[in-house]
Coordinates of N, CA and C in Angstrom, one line a residue:
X1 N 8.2 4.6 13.0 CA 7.2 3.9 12.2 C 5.8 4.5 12.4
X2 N 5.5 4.9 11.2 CA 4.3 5.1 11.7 C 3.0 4.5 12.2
X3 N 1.6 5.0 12.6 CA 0.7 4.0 13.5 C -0.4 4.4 12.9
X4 N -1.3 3.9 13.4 CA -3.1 4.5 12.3 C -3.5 3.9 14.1
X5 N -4.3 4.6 14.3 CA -5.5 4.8 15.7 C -6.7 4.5 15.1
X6 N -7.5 3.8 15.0 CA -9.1 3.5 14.8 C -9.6 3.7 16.6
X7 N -10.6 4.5 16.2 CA -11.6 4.5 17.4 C -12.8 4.7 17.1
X8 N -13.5 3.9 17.7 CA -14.6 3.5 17.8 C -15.8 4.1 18.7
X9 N -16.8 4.8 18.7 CA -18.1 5.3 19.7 C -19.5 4.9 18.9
X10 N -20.2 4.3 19.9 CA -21.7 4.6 19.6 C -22.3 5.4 20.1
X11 N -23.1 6.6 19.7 CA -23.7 7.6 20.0 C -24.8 7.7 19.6
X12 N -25.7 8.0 20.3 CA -27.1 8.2 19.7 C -27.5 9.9 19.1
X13 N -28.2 10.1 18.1 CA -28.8 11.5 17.8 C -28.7 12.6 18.8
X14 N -29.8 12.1 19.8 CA -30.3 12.9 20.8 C -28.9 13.8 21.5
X15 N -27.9 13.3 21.6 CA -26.9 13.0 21.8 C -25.6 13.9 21.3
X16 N -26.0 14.4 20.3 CA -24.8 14.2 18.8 C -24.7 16.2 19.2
X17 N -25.4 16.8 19.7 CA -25.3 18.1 20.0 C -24.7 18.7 21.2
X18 N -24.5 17.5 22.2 CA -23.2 17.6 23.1 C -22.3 17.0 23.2
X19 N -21.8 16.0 22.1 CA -20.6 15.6 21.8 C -19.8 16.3 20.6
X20 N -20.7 16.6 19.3 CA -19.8 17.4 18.4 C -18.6 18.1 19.6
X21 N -19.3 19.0 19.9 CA -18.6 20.0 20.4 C -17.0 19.5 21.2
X22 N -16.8 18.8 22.0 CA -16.2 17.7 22.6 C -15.4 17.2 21.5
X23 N -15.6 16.5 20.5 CA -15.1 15.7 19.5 C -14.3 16.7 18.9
X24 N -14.8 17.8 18.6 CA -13.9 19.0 17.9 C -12.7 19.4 18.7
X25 N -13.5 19.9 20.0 CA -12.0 20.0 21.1 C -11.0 18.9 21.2
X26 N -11.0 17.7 21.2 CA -10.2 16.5 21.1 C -9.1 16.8 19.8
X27 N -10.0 16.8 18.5 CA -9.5 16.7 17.3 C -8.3 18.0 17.3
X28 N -8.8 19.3 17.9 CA -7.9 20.5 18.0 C -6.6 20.0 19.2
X29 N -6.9 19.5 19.8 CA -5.6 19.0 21.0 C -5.0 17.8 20.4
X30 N -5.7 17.2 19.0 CA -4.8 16.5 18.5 C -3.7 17.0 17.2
X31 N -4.2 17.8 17.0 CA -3.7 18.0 15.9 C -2.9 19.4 16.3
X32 N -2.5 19.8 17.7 CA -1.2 20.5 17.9 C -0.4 19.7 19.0
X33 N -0.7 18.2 18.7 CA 0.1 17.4 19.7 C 1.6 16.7 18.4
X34 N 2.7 17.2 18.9 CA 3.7 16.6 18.4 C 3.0 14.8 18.0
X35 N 3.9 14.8 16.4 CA 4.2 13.5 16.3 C 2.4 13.2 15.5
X36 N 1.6 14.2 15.4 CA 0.6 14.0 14.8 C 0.6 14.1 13.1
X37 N -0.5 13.2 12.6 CA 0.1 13.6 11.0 C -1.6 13.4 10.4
X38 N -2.4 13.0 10.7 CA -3.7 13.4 10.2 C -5.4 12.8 11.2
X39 N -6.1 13.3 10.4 CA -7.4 12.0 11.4 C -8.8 12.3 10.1
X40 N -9.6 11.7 10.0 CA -10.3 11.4 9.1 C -11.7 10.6 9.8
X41 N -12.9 11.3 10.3 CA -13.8 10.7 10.7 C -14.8 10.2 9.6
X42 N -15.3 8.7 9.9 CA -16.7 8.4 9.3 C -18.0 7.5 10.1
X43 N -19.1 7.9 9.5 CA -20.2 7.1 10.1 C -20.4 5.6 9.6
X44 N -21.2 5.2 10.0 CA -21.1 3.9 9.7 C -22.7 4.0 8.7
X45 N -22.9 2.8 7.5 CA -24.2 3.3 6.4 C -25.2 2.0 7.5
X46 N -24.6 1.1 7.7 CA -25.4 0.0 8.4 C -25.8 0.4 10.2
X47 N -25.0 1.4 10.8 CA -25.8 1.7 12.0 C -24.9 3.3 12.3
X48 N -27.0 4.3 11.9 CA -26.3 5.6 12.2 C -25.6 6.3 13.3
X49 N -25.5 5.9 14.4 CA -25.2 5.8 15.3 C -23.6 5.4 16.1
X50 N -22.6 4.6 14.8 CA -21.7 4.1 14.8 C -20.5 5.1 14.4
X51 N -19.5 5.5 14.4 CA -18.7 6.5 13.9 C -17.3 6.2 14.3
X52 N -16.5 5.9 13.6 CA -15.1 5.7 13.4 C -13.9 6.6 12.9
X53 N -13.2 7.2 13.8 CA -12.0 7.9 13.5 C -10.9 7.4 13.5
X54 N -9.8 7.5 12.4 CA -9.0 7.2 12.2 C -7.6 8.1 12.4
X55 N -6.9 8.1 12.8 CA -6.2 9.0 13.0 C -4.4 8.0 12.6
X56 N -3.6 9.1 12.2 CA -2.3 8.5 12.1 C -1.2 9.9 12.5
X57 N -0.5 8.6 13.1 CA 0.8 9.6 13.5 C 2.2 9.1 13.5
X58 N 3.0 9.7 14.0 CA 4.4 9.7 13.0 C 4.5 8.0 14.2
X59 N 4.5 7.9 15.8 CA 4.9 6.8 16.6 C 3.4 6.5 17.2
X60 N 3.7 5.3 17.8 CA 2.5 5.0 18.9 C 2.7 5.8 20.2
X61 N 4.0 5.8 20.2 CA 4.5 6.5 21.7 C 3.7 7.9 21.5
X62 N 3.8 8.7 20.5 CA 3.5 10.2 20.1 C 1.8 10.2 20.5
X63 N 0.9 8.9 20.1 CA -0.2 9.0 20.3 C -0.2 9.0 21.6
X64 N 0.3 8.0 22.5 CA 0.0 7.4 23.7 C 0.4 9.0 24.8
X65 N 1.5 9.3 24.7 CA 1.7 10.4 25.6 C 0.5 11.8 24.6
X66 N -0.1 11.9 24.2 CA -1.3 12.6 23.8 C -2.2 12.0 24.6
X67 N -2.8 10.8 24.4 CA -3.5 10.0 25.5 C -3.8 10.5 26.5
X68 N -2.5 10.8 27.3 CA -2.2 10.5 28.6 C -2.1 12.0 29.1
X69 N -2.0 12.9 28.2 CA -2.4 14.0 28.6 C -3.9 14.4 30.1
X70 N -3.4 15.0 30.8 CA -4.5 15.1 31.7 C -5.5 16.1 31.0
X71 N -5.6 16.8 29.9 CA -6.7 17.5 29.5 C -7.5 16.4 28.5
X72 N -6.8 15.6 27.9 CA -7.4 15.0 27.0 C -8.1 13.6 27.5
X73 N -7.4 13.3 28.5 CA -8.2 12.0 29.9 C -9.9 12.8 30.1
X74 N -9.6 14.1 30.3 CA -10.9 14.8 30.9 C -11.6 14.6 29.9
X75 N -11.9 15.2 28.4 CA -12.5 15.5 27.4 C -13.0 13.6 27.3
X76 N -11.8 12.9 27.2 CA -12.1 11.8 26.8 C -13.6 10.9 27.7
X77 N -13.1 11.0 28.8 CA -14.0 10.7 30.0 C -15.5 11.1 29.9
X78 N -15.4 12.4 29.5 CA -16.8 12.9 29.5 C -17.8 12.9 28.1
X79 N -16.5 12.2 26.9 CA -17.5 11.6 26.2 C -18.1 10.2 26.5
X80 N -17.1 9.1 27.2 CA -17.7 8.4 27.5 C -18.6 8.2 28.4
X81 N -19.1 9.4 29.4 CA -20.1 9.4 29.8 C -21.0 9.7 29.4
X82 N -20.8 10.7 28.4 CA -22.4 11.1 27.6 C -22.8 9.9 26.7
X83 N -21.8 8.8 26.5 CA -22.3 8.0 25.4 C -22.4 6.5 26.4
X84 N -22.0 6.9 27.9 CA -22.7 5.6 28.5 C -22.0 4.1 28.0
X85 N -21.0 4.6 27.1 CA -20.2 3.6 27.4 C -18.4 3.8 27.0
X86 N -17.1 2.9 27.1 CA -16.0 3.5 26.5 C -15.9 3.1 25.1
X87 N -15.2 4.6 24.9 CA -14.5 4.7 23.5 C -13.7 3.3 23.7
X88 N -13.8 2.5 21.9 CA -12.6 2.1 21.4 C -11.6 2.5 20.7
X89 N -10.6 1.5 21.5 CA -9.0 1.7 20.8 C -8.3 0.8 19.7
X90 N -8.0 0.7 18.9 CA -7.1 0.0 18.0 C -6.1 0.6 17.6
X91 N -4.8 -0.2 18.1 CA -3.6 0.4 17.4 C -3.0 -0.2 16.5
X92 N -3.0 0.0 15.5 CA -2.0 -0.3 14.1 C -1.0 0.1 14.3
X93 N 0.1 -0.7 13.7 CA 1.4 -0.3 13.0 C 1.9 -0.8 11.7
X94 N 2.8 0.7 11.1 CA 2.6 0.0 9.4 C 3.7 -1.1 9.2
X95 N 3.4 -1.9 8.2 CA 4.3 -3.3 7.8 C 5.0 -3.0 6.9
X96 N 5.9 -3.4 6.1 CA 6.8 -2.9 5.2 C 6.2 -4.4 4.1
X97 N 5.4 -5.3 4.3 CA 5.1 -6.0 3.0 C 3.6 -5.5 2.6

């Protein structure tokens, strides 16, 4: 069954030139991780600083063992230190009504 990941960061500008880079590496170890099926980033219009990625994949388990990857723990970690606080998680799964 498939799953939809929302995650959540607040980032500031000053900021946005040492995470791109980071966020792209993530997105590339996502998208050759089995069991992946797409991701779709947006900002937020009410606070520029807000940014939401969506991501879906075929299981939760497929996301979670990507997770748990020790390369992507790292990348992960060190955006939440540049952004001074943690990433959110939301897991969806799809419903059949």
């Amino acid at each position: 069954m498939n799953a939809k990941i929302i995650s959540r960061r607040n980032f500031r500008i000053d900021k946005k030139d040492k995470l791109i880079p980071l966020l792209k590496k993530l997105r590339k170890s996502a998208e050759g991780q089995k069991g992946f099926v797409s991701r779709s980033t947006y900002s937020s219009l009410n606070d520029p600083g807000e940014y939401l990625v969506i991501s879906e994949w075929e299981t939760v388990d497929h996301w979670a063992k990507w997770m748990n990857k020790k390369s992507t723990k790292n990348i992960q970690q060190t955006i939440d230190s540049l952004i001074g606080e943690k990433t959110f998680f939301d897991v969806y799964k799809q419903e059949d009504f």
